[in-house]
Coordinates of C-alpha atoms in Angstrom, one line a residue:
Chain A
G538 CA 131.9 19.1 -21.0
A539 CA 128.7 20.3 -22.1
V540 CA 125.2 18.3 -21.1
V541 CA 122.8 17.0 -23.7
S542 CA 119.7 16.0 -21.7
Q543 CA 117.4 12.9 -23.8
H544 CA 114.1 12.0 -22.9
P545 CA 112.7 9.2 -22.7
S546 CA 115.6 7.2 -22.1
W547 CA 113.3 3.6 -22.9
V548 CA 109.8 3.8 -24.5
I549 CA 107.7 0.5 -25.9
C550 CA 105.4 1.6 -28.1
K551 CA 102.8 -0.7 -30.5
S552 CA 103.4 -1.2 -34.4
G553 CA 101.5 1.9 -36.1
T554 CA 102.4 4.8 -33.3
S555 CA 104.3 7.6 -33.0
V556 CA 106.5 8.1 -30.3
K557 CA 108.5 12.0 -29.5
I558 CA 112.0 11.9 -28.4
E559 CA 113.2 15.2 -26.9
C560 CA 117.0 16.5 -26.8
R561 CA 118.0 19.6 -24.7
S562 CA 121.1 21.0 -24.0
L563 CA 121.5 22.5 -21.3
D564 CA 124.2 24.7 -20.5
F565 CA 125.1 26.2 -23.9
Q566 CA 123.4 26.7 -26.9
A567 CA 123.2 24.1 -29.5
T568 CA 123.0 25.4 -32.5
T569 CA 123.5 21.9 -34.4
M570 CA 121.9 19.2 -33.3
F571 CA 122.6 15.6 -35.0
W572 CA 120.6 12.5 -34.4
Y573 CA 122.2 8.9 -34.7
R574 CA 120.3 5.7 -34.8
Q575 CA 122.2 2.6 -33.7
F576 CA 121.4 -1.0 -34.4
P577 CA 122.8 -3.8 -32.2
K578 CA 127.1 -4.4 -32.2
Q579 CA 127.0 -1.8 -35.1
S580 CA 128.6 1.6 -35.2
L581 CA 126.3 4.8 -35.1
M582 CA 124.9 5.9 -38.2
L583 CA 124.0 10.1 -38.7
M584 CA 120.1 10.4 -39.7
A585 CA 119.8 13.4 -40.0
T586 CA 121.3 17.3 -39.0
S587 CA 119.2 20.3 -37.5
N588 CA 120.0 23.6 -37.6
E589 CA 118.0 25.4 -35.2
G590 CA 115.0 27.9 -37.4
S591 CA 115.9 25.8 -40.9
K592 CA 114.8 22.4 -41.9
A593 CA 116.7 19.3 -40.9
T594 CA 119.1 17.6 -43.7
Y595 CA 118.7 13.7 -44.4
E596 CA 121.1 11.5 -44.6
Q597 CA 120.6 9.3 -48.0
G598 CA 117.9 6.5 -47.4
V599 CA 116.2 8.1 -44.1
E600 CA 112.7 8.9 -44.5
K601 CA 112.0 12.5 -43.9
D602 CA 108.3 11.8 -43.4
K603 CA 109.3 9.1 -41.0
F604 CA 111.4 10.4 -38.8
L605 CA 110.4 14.3 -38.0
I606 CA 112.9 16.5 -36.6
N607 CA 112.5 19.8 -35.4
H608 CA 114.5 22.4 -33.7
A609 CA 112.4 25.3 -32.6
S610 CA 115.3 27.0 -30.3
L611 CA 118.8 26.7 -29.5
T612 CA 117.8 24.1 -26.6
L613 CA 115.6 21.9 -28.2
S614 CA 115.6 19.9 -30.6
T615 CA 112.6 16.7 -31.0
L616 CA 112.9 13.5 -33.4
T617 CA 109.4 11.7 -34.2
V618 CA 109.0 8.6 -35.3
T619 CA 105.8 8.1 -37.1
S620 CA 103.4 4.9 -37.7
A621 CA 106.7 3.0 -36.4
H622 CA 107.0 -0.4 -37.1
P623 CA 109.2 -3.2 -35.5
E624 CA 112.1 -2.2 -37.9
D625 CA 112.2 1.0 -36.9
S626 CA 113.7 -0.5 -33.1
S627 CA 117.0 0.9 -32.6
F628 CA 119.0 2.7 -30.4
Y629 CA 118.4 6.6 -31.3
I630 CA 121.2 9.6 -29.6
C631 CA 121.2 12.7 -30.4
S632 CA 123.9 15.0 -30.2
G633 CA 124.7 18.9 -30.0
S634 CA 127.0 21.1 -31.3
G635 CA 127.7 24.5 -30.7
W636 CA 129.8 26.6 -29.0
A637 CA 130.3 25.8 -25.0
G638 CA 134.2 26.9 -25.0
M639 CA 135.1 23.7 -26.1
G640 CA 135.8 23.8 -30.1
T641 CA 134.0 21.7 -32.5
E642 CA 133.0 18.8 -30.2
A643 CA 129.4 17.3 -30.0
F644 CA 128.2 16.0 -27.0
F645 CA 125.8 13.1 -26.8
G646 CA 122.5 12.7 -25.0
Q647 CA 121.7 9.4 -22.8
G648 CA 120.6 8.0 -25.9
T649 CA 116.7 6.7 -26.0
R650 CA 115.9 2.5 -26.4
L651 CA 112.9 2.4 -28.7
T652 CA 110.9 -0.7 -29.2
V653 CA 108.0 -1.2 -31.4
V654 CA 105.8 -4.1 -30.8
Chain B
Q400 CA 136.8 2.5 -48.7
K401 CA 135.1 3.1 -45.5
E402 CA 135.3 6.9 -44.1
V403 CA 137.2 6.0 -40.6
E404 CA 138.2 2.4 -40.4
Q405 CA 139.2 0.5 -36.8
N406 CA 141.7 -2.0 -36.2
S407 CA 138.9 -5.2 -35.6
G408 CA 138.2 -6.1 -32.8
P409 CA 138.1 -8.0 -29.8
L410 CA 141.0 -6.9 -28.0
S411 CA 141.9 -8.4 -25.4
V412 CA 144.4 -7.0 -22.9
P413 CA 145.5 -8.2 -19.3
E414 CA 145.0 -6.0 -16.5
G415 CA 147.8 -3.7 -16.2
A416 CA 149.2 -3.6 -19.4
I417 CA 148.8 -1.1 -22.6
A418 CA 146.0 -1.3 -24.8
S419 CA 146.4 0.1 -28.2
L420 CA 143.4 1.4 -30.4
N421 CA 144.2 2.4 -34.1
C422 CA 141.9 4.2 -36.3
T423 CA 142.7 5.4 -40.2
Y424 CA 140.1 8.1 -42.7
S425 CA 140.0 8.6 -46.0
D426 CA 139.0 12.4 -46.0
R427 CA 142.2 14.6 -45.7
V428 CA 140.9 18.2 -44.7
S429 CA 139.9 16.1 -41.5
Q430 CA 140.0 18.3 -39.1
S431 CA 138.7 17.0 -35.1
F432 CA 139.6 13.7 -34.2
F433 CA 137.8 12.2 -31.1
W434 CA 137.8 9.1 -29.2
Y435 CA 134.8 7.9 -27.3
R436 CA 133.8 5.2 -24.9
Q437 CA 130.5 3.0 -25.4
Y438 CA 129.7 0.7 -22.8
S439 CA 127.3 -1.6 -23.7
G440 CA 123.6 -0.3 -23.9
K441 CA 124.3 3.5 -23.7
S442 CA 125.5 6.5 -25.2
P443 CA 129.1 7.2 -26.3
E444 CA 131.2 9.1 -23.7
L445 CA 133.7 11.5 -25.0
I446 CA 137.6 10.4 -23.4
M447 CA 139.8 12.1 -25.8
S448 CA 140.0 14.7 -28.7
I449 CA 142.9 16.4 -30.5
Y450 CA 143.3 18.3 -33.2
S451 CA 147.2 18.7 -34.1
N452 CA 149.7 16.6 -34.7
G453 CA 151.5 14.8 -32.1
D454 CA 150.3 13.3 -28.5
K455 CA 148.0 14.7 -26.0
E456 CA 147.9 12.5 -22.9
D457 CA 145.2 12.7 -20.2
G458 CA 146.1 10.9 -17.0
R459 CA 145.8 7.2 -18.5
F460 CA 145.0 7.9 -22.2
T461 CA 147.1 8.9 -24.9
A462 CA 145.8 10.0 -28.2
Q463 CA 148.0 9.9 -31.4
L464 CA 147.2 12.3 -34.3
N465 CA 149.7 11.7 -37.9
K466 CA 148.0 13.8 -40.4
A467 CA 150.1 12.9 -43.2
S468 CA 149.8 9.2 -42.4
Q469 CA 145.8 9.7 -41.8
Y470 CA 146.1 8.0 -38.9
V471 CA 144.9 8.6 -35.2
S472 CA 145.6 6.1 -32.3
L473 CA 144.4 5.7 -28.5
L474 CA 146.7 4.0 -26.2
I475 CA 146.1 3.1 -22.6
R476 CA 148.1 2.5 -20.4
D477 CA 147.6 0.5 -17.0
S478 CA 144.0 -1.0 -18.5
Q479 CA 141.4 -1.6 -16.0
P480 CA 138.8 -4.1 -16.3
S481 CA 136.7 -0.6 -16.0
D482 CA 138.1 -0.1 -19.6
S483 CA 136.1 -3.0 -21.2
A484 CA 133.9 -1.3 -23.7
T485 CA 134.0 -0.5 -27.4
Y486 CA 135.7 2.7 -28.2
L487 CA 134.6 4.8 -31.0
C488 CA 137.0 6.9 -33.3
A489 CA 135.1 9.9 -35.0
V490 CA 136.4 12.7 -37.6
N491 CA 134.7 15.7 -38.2
T492 CA 135.1 17.8 -40.9
N493 CA 132.0 20.0 -40.5
A494 CA 132.0 21.4 -37.3
G495 CA 130.1 18.7 -34.6
K496 CA 129.0 16.3 -37.7
S497 CA 131.0 13.4 -36.6
T498 CA 132.0 10.2 -38.8
F499 CA 132.3 6.9 -36.8
G500 CA 134.2 4.2 -37.2
D501 CA 132.8 0.3 -36.4
G502 CA 134.1 0.3 -33.3
T503 CA 136.6 -1.6 -31.5
T504 CA 135.7 -3.6 -28.8
L505 CA 138.2 -3.9 -25.4
T506 CA 138.1 -6.3 -22.7
V507 CA 140.3 -6.6 -20.2
K508 CA 141.0 -9.3 -18.3
P509 CA 142.1 -9.3 -14.3

């Protein structure tokens, strides 16, 4: 399958600081990137959908001013958690979708474990 | 009613047995169906995709889709301890955007 690289794999930050997570599609052009959040023992919850060159679409209940998404190119999308608080501690996962010869599957990055202290 | 529902776990089977995982979905216009495996602390990994009614086999895995019943399942034959993980059912209505079930945790006992 196609490869999506997500960095960093884990990060610890102080409350009130901002954290940027990068997601790159390595061998295909991801016209759409999805950002998910997963709390322990829960399923993935879609946060937002971003299309290259346009503003992200956020799911209900997700603060767009807190979770800034940039999808400036077909191979890179970033999620910035601004003014992070302990309740933002979670597993964040991106997935990229685009023609990679495999239909409409979305391919996941490795995930980022964020801990806010 | 949840958009995607999976049979509640945890599911425990002995090594070598068949594990059966079930999933139902509510949106009739759903086009694509996927099974992901997720190990604890790791990102989901795609193991099967299915688009048309019937069975699709890949090694020890068989996905079954019945759109009339809005039902998709995953069978794992000759289960191995390494198959122990949480299995997520995902349904797509728009290209790439997946709605996930809550997952079923499978334990394969040696």
